[in-house]
Short mmCIF file of C-alpha atoms in Angstrom, two decimals:
data_model
loop_
_atom_site.label_atom_id
_atom_site.label_comp_id
_atom_site.label_asym_id
_atom_site.label_seq_id
_atom_site.Cartn_x
_atom_site.Cartn_y
_atom_site.Cartn_z
CA MET R 57 -8.37 -18.49 -10.72
CA SER R 58 -9.77 -15.08 -9.79
CA ASN R 59 -7.54 -12.04 -9.56
CA LEU R 60 -7.94 -12.05 -5.77
CA ASP R 61 -6.46 -15.56 -5.61
CA LYS R 62 -3.27 -14.02 -7.01
CA LEU R 63 -3.16 -11.36 -4.29
CA LYS R 64 0.03 -12.39 -2.53
CA GLY R 65 3.72 -11.55 -2.57
CA VAL R 66 4.69 -7.97 -3.43
CA VAL R 67 1.86 -5.46 -3.77
CA THR R 68 3.22 -2.01 -4.62
CA PRO R 69 1.63 0.98 -2.87
CA VAL R 70 1.85 3.07 -6.02
CA VAL R 71 2.96 6.69 -5.77
CA THR R 72 0.74 9.06 -7.73
CA LEU R 73 2.64 11.14 -10.27
CA PHE R 74 1.91 14.83 -10.80
CA LYS R 75 2.89 17.72 -13.01
CA ASP R 76 2.09 21.24 -11.80
CA GLN R 77 -0.19 19.76 -9.11
CA LYS R 78 -2.26 17.88 -11.70
CA PHE R 79 -2.41 14.14 -12.25
CA ASP R 80 0.14 13.10 -14.88
CA GLU R 81 -1.56 10.29 -16.78
CA LYS R 82 1.35 9.67 -19.14
CA ALA R 83 3.90 9.23 -16.36
CA MET R 84 1.47 7.21 -14.23
CA GLY R 85 0.68 4.84 -17.07
CA GLU R 86 4.35 4.24 -17.75
CA HIS R 87 4.96 3.65 -14.05
CA ILE R 88 2.17 1.09 -13.81
CA ASP R 89 3.62 -0.75 -16.83
CA PHE R 90 7.11 -0.61 -15.27
CA LEU R 91 5.89 -2.20 -12.05
CA ILE R 92 3.99 -5.00 -13.77
CA ASP R 93 6.86 -5.66 -16.18
CA ASN R 94 9.17 -6.04 -13.18
CA GLY R 95 7.05 -8.72 -11.61
CA VAL R 96 5.08 -7.13 -8.78
CA ASN R 97 2.08 -9.23 -7.79
CA GLY R 98 -0.46 -6.45 -7.30
CA LEU R 99 -0.98 -2.70 -7.04
CA LEU R 100 -2.45 -0.55 -4.29
CA ILE R 101 -3.69 2.73 -5.72
CA LEU R 102 -4.58 5.72 -3.52
CA GLY R 103 -2.95 4.48 -0.36
CA THR R 104 -0.72 6.54 1.92
CA ALA R 105 2.09 6.65 -0.65
CA GLY R 106 -0.47 7.67 -3.26
CA GLU R 107 -1.16 10.94 -1.36
CA VAL R 108 -4.88 10.29 -1.26
CA THR R 109 -5.40 12.47 1.83
CA HIS R 110 -4.79 15.69 -0.12
CA MET R 111 -6.71 14.91 -3.29
CA THR R 112 -9.96 16.41 -4.45
CA LYS R 113 -12.90 14.13 -5.18
CA SER R 114 -12.47 14.57 -8.92
CA MET R 115 -8.76 13.70 -8.77
CA ARG R 116 -9.46 10.56 -6.76
CA GLU R 117 -12.00 9.51 -9.38
CA GLN R 118 -9.56 10.28 -12.20
CA VAL R 119 -6.73 8.28 -10.63
CA THR R 120 -9.03 5.36 -9.79
CA LYS R 121 -10.53 5.03 -13.25
CA PHE R 122 -7.29 5.61 -15.14
CA SER R 123 -5.24 3.16 -13.05
CA ILE R 124 -7.75 0.31 -13.21
CA GLU R 125 -8.11 0.71 -16.97
CA ARG R 126 -4.33 0.86 -17.48
CA VAL R 127 -3.73 -2.31 -15.45
CA ASN R 128 -6.47 -4.09 -17.42
CA LYS R 129 -6.60 -7.11 -15.08
CA ARG R 130 -2.90 -7.93 -15.51
CA VAL R 131 -2.52 -7.97 -11.71
CA PRO R 132 -4.96 -7.41 -8.82
CA VAL R 133 -5.77 -3.76 -8.09
CA ILE R 134 -6.68 -2.47 -4.64
CA ILE R 135 -8.15 1.05 -4.32
CA GLY R 136 -7.91 3.16 -1.17
CA ILE R 137 -11.33 4.48 -0.15
CA SER R 138 -10.56 6.12 3.20
CA ALA R 139 -12.31 9.39 3.93
CA ARG R 140 -13.75 11.39 6.83
CA SER R 141 -17.36 10.27 6.63
CA LYS R 142 -19.15 6.99 6.08
CA ASP R 143 -20.96 8.35 3.02
CA GLU R 144 -17.67 9.32 1.40
CA CYS R 145 -16.08 5.93 2.09
CA VAL R 146 -19.13 4.19 0.65
CA TYR R 147 -19.11 6.47 -2.39
CA TYR R 148 -15.44 5.79 -3.16
CA GLY R 149 -15.97 2.07 -2.55
CA ASN R 150 -18.85 1.89 -4.98
CA TYR R 151 -16.95 3.98 -7.52
CA ALA R 152 -13.97 1.61 -7.30
CA LYS R 153 -16.35 -1.32 -7.76
CA GLU R 154 -17.94 0.28 -10.85
CA CYS R 155 -14.48 0.88 -12.35
CA GLY R 156 -13.51 -2.77 -11.90
CA ALA R 157 -11.26 -2.80 -8.82
CA ASP R 158 -10.50 -6.20 -7.33
CA ALA R 159 -10.60 -4.95 -3.74
CA VAL R 160 -10.57 -1.80 -1.62
CA ILE R 161 -8.57 -0.84 1.46
CA LEU R 162 -9.87 1.21 4.36
CA VAL R 163 -8.05 2.75 7.32
CA ASN R 164 -9.82 3.26 10.64
CA PRO R 165 -10.66 6.83 11.75
CA SER R 166 -7.92 9.11 13.05
CA TYR R 167 -7.88 12.00 15.54
CA ILE R 168 -10.56 10.43 17.74
CA LYS R 169 -9.95 7.08 19.46
CA TYR R 170 -12.73 4.51 19.41
CA SER R 171 -13.71 1.53 21.53
CA ASP R 172 -13.44 -1.98 20.11
CA GLU R 173 -17.18 -1.80 19.41
CA GLY R 174 -16.72 1.51 17.59
CA LEU R 175 -13.95 0.10 15.40
CA TYR R 176 -16.05 -2.96 14.60
CA ASN R 177 -19.07 -0.83 13.69
CA PHE R 178 -16.97 1.43 11.47
CA TYR R 179 -15.83 -1.43 9.26
CA ALA R 180 -19.07 -3.41 9.50
CA ASP R 181 -21.29 -0.54 8.36
CA ILE R 182 -19.09 0.30 5.38
CA VAL R 183 -18.48 -3.24 4.10
CA LYS R 184 -22.20 -3.97 4.30
CA ALA R 185 -22.89 -0.89 2.19
CA ILE R 186 -20.33 -1.51 -0.55
CA GLU R 187 -20.34 -5.34 -0.78
CA MET R 188 -16.78 -5.25 -2.07
CA PRO R 189 -13.71 -7.31 -1.02
CA THR R 190 -12.17 -5.11 1.66
CA ILE R 191 -8.76 -5.01 3.31
CA ILE R 192 -8.41 -3.51 6.77
CA TYR R 193 -5.58 -0.98 7.05
CA ASN R 194 -3.92 -0.91 10.47
CA PHE R 195 -1.66 2.17 10.77
CA PRO R 196 -1.57 3.15 14.46
CA SER R 197 1.24 5.72 14.15
CA LEU R 198 -1.12 7.83 12.01
CA THR R 199 -4.56 6.87 13.35
CA GLY R 200 -3.58 6.90 17.01
CA GLN R 201 -4.76 3.38 17.81
CA ARG R 202 -4.13 -0.19 16.76
CA ILE R 203 -7.01 -2.38 15.67
CA PRO R 204 -6.99 -5.27 18.16
CA PRO R 205 -6.63 -8.74 16.61
CA CYS R 206 -9.84 -9.85 18.37
CA VAL R 207 -11.78 -7.12 16.52
CA VAL R 208 -10.20 -8.11 13.20
CA LEU R 209 -11.08 -11.76 13.86
CA LYS R 210 -14.73 -10.94 14.57
CA LEU R 211 -14.94 -8.84 11.40
CA ALA R 212 -13.35 -11.59 9.29
CA GLN R 213 -15.75 -14.16 10.74
CA ASP R 214 -18.85 -12.00 10.33
CA PHE R 215 -18.16 -10.63 6.82
CA LYS R 216 -16.88 -12.73 3.94
CA ASN R 217 -15.91 -9.61 2.03
CA ILE R 218 -13.35 -8.61 4.67
CA ILE R 219 -10.47 -10.51 3.11
CA GLY R 220 -7.29 -9.29 4.78
CA ILE R 221 -5.22 -6.68 6.58
CA LYS R 222 -2.29 -4.43 5.85
CA ASP R 223 -0.35 -4.06 9.09
CA THR R 224 1.80 -0.93 8.91
CA THR R 225 3.58 -1.17 12.24
CA ASP R 226 7.27 -1.17 13.06
CA SER R 227 6.77 -4.43 14.92
CA ALA R 228 7.03 -7.93 13.54
CA SER R 229 5.12 -9.22 16.57
CA SER R 230 2.06 -7.17 15.58
CA THR R 231 1.86 -8.89 12.20
CA ARG R 232 2.46 -12.24 13.89
CA GLU R 233 -0.53 -11.62 16.16
CA TYR R 234 -2.83 -11.04 13.19
CA ILE R 235 -1.57 -14.25 11.57
CA ASN R 236 -1.90 -16.34 14.74
CA THR R 237 -5.22 -14.88 15.88
CA VAL R 238 -7.10 -14.32 12.63
CA LYS R 239 -5.56 -16.42 9.89
CA SER R 240 -5.51 -19.48 12.15
CA GLN R 241 -9.32 -19.23 12.39
CA VAL R 242 -10.02 -17.88 8.89
CA PRO R 243 -7.38 -19.50 6.63
CA SER R 244 -8.36 -17.45 3.56
CA PHE R 245 -7.63 -14.17 5.43
CA LYS R 246 -4.66 -12.39 3.86
CA VAL R 247 -2.02 -10.72 6.06
CA PHE R 248 0.40 -8.20 4.56
CA CYS R 249 3.03 -6.19 6.39
CA GLY R 250 3.46 -2.53 5.50
CA PHE R 251 7.17 -2.26 6.30
CA ASP R 252 9.51 -3.42 3.54
CA GLU R 253 12.06 -5.10 5.81
CA TYR R 254 9.40 -7.36 7.39
CA LEU R 255 8.48 -9.08 4.12
CA LEU R 256 10.59 -12.17 4.75
CA ASN R 257 9.52 -12.49 8.36
CA THR R 258 5.84 -12.19 7.36
CA LEU R 259 6.24 -14.92 4.75
CA HIS R 260 7.95 -17.26 7.21
CA LEU R 261 5.16 -16.68 9.74
CA GLY R 262 2.52 -17.67 7.18
CA GLY R 263 1.43 -14.27 5.89
CA GLU R 264 0.90 -13.37 2.23
CA GLY R 265 3.62 -10.77 1.75
CA ALA R 266 4.22 -7.04 1.92
CA ILE R 267 3.01 -3.73 0.54
CA PRO R 268 6.45 -2.06 0.31
CA GLY R 269 7.03 1.51 -0.83
CA SER R 270 10.53 0.75 -2.12
CA SER R 271 9.03 -1.47 -4.82
CA ASN R 272 8.12 1.76 -6.62
CA PHE R 273 11.76 2.35 -7.53
CA LYS R 274 13.49 -0.99 -6.89
CA PRO R 275 10.88 -3.73 -7.32
CA GLN R 276 13.65 -6.16 -8.22
CA TYR R 277 14.64 -6.42 -4.55
CA THR R 278 11.30 -7.24 -2.95
CA VAL R 279 10.18 -9.34 -5.93
CA GLY R 280 13.55 -11.10 -5.85
CA LEU R 281 13.14 -11.81 -2.14
CA TYR R 282 9.65 -13.22 -2.66
CA LYS R 283 10.88 -15.51 -5.44
CA ALA R 284 13.84 -16.61 -3.30
CA PHE R 285 11.39 -17.52 -0.54
CA LEU R 286 9.21 -19.55 -2.91
CA ASN R 287 12.31 -21.37 -4.21
CA ASN R 288 13.77 -22.02 -0.73
CA ASP R 289 16.84 -20.05 -1.81
CA THR R 290 18.28 -19.05 1.57
CA GLN R 291 21.30 -17.27 0.09
CA GLY R 292 19.08 -15.21 -2.17
CA GLN R 293 16.81 -14.37 0.76
CA SER R 294 19.79 -13.14 2.77
CA ASN R 295 21.17 -11.04 -0.09
CA TYR R 296 17.88 -9.34 -0.89
CA GLN R 297 17.03 -8.79 2.77
CA LYS R 298 20.25 -6.82 3.25
CA LYS R 299 19.56 -4.68 0.19
CA ILE R 300 15.99 -3.96 1.28
CA GLY R 301 17.14 -3.06 4.78
CA ALA R 302 19.61 -0.54 3.35
CA LEU R 303 16.94 0.98 1.09
CA CYS R 304 14.69 1.71 4.05
CA ALA R 305 17.00 4.54 5.13
CA LEU R 306 15.27 6.57 2.43
CA TYR R 307 12.02 6.82 4.42
CA ALA R 308 13.67 8.97 7.07
CA MET R 309 15.25 11.40 4.61
CA HIS R 310 12.12 13.50 4.07
CA GLN R 311 8.75 13.76 5.79
CA PRO R 312 6.46 12.76 4.28
CA PHE R 313 8.44 10.34 2.13
CA PHE R 314 6.51 10.72 -1.16
CA PRO R 315 8.99 12.97 -3.02
CA ALA R 316 11.93 10.91 -1.73
CA ILE R 317 10.53 7.79 -3.40
CA LYS R 318 9.87 9.72 -6.59
CA TYR R 319 13.36 11.21 -6.60
CA ALA R 320 14.83 7.72 -6.17
CA MET R 321 12.83 6.69 -9.23
CA LYS R 322 14.27 9.64 -11.11
CA CYS R 323 17.82 8.74 -10.02
CA LEU R 324 17.29 5.32 -11.57
CA GLY R 325 16.51 6.85 -14.96
CA ARG R 326 12.75 7.25 -14.79
CA ASP R 327 11.36 10.26 -16.66
CA ILE R 328 9.15 11.58 -13.85
CA SER R 329 8.80 14.62 -11.63
CA PRO R 330 9.40 14.15 -7.87
CA GLU R 331 6.61 16.65 -7.25
CA ALA R 332 4.17 15.90 -4.44
CA LEU R 333 0.82 17.49 -3.67
CA TRP R 334 0.57 20.55 -1.44
CA PRO R 335 1.43 20.95 1.43
CA CYS R 336 4.34 18.52 1.03
CA SER R 337 7.61 20.46 0.70
CA THR R 338 10.11 19.84 -2.06
CA LEU R 339 13.37 18.04 -1.41
CA SER R 340 16.39 20.07 -0.36
CA GLN R 341 19.58 19.81 -2.37
CA GLU R 342 21.21 18.09 0.59
CA THR R 343 18.48 15.43 0.68
CA GLU R 344 18.74 14.87 -3.06
CA ILE R 345 22.46 14.22 -2.65
CA LYS R 346 21.81 11.71 0.14
CA ILE R 347 19.26 9.85 -1.98
CA LYS R 348 21.65 9.74 -4.94
CA GLU R 349 24.42 8.38 -2.73
CA LEU R 350 22.12 5.69 -1.32
CA ILE R 351 21.03 4.60 -4.79
CA GLU R 352 24.59 4.58 -6.15
CA LYS R 353 25.85 2.58 -3.17
CA LEU R 354 23.30 -0.15 -3.82
#
């Protein structure tokens, strides 16, 4: 079985840990070990939660190489390669490939809206250049447009190395459309939701799982839910679903949510700094109190 065959269930979008605005390898290594020890099924490095958009080229390379080496094939590793230009995306894709990543993930362009043909060409040109298993990242609230299921289907049919999608939309019906339209025609295509509370619904619809931010600090909940689903444990599914739903209140406590997740980790006894990269502001004392109360309540 290849590592990609194991890409299902709970894939953590790993937060990147910093100290004085520099990558903290010690803390990051311990965090990666913590996640794997607690049963997550894969790791997404340099995604939205990883703060990739504000990293220098050298930091992206450092995080990519370090993380892949630390995981050492224990679980599948996906590397985010999104950037402003095609050449940059291709560069980061090839770098991830050289370092031993199992797959890469790529979000469509933001700021400017594109036609269906433009979206198709964006992904087609990059996947042809990197020849690497690639996951499409649909995040319309940040990019400004949803990738239509018909475009995703054509890409999945035309390119064997387009292996799945992460659907970060606050809509269960969106994920259902990708499953019904694409996975029904390309059974190997993997569909993940990006919102924690849609994990169970995605699994019941026939998707692979979720890429949930809360698994950074409470992986036991999403991992527990996934195991309850596999074991047909309806009571366990209900219990974990309620806990996950309550945890999601954290995402609205600070924008962007990176330091909130890190502070929740700290509240649970992790020796890390909640620091995020500039220009993300630090948490207020009031927000810290709210996060503590949420964690203690659960």
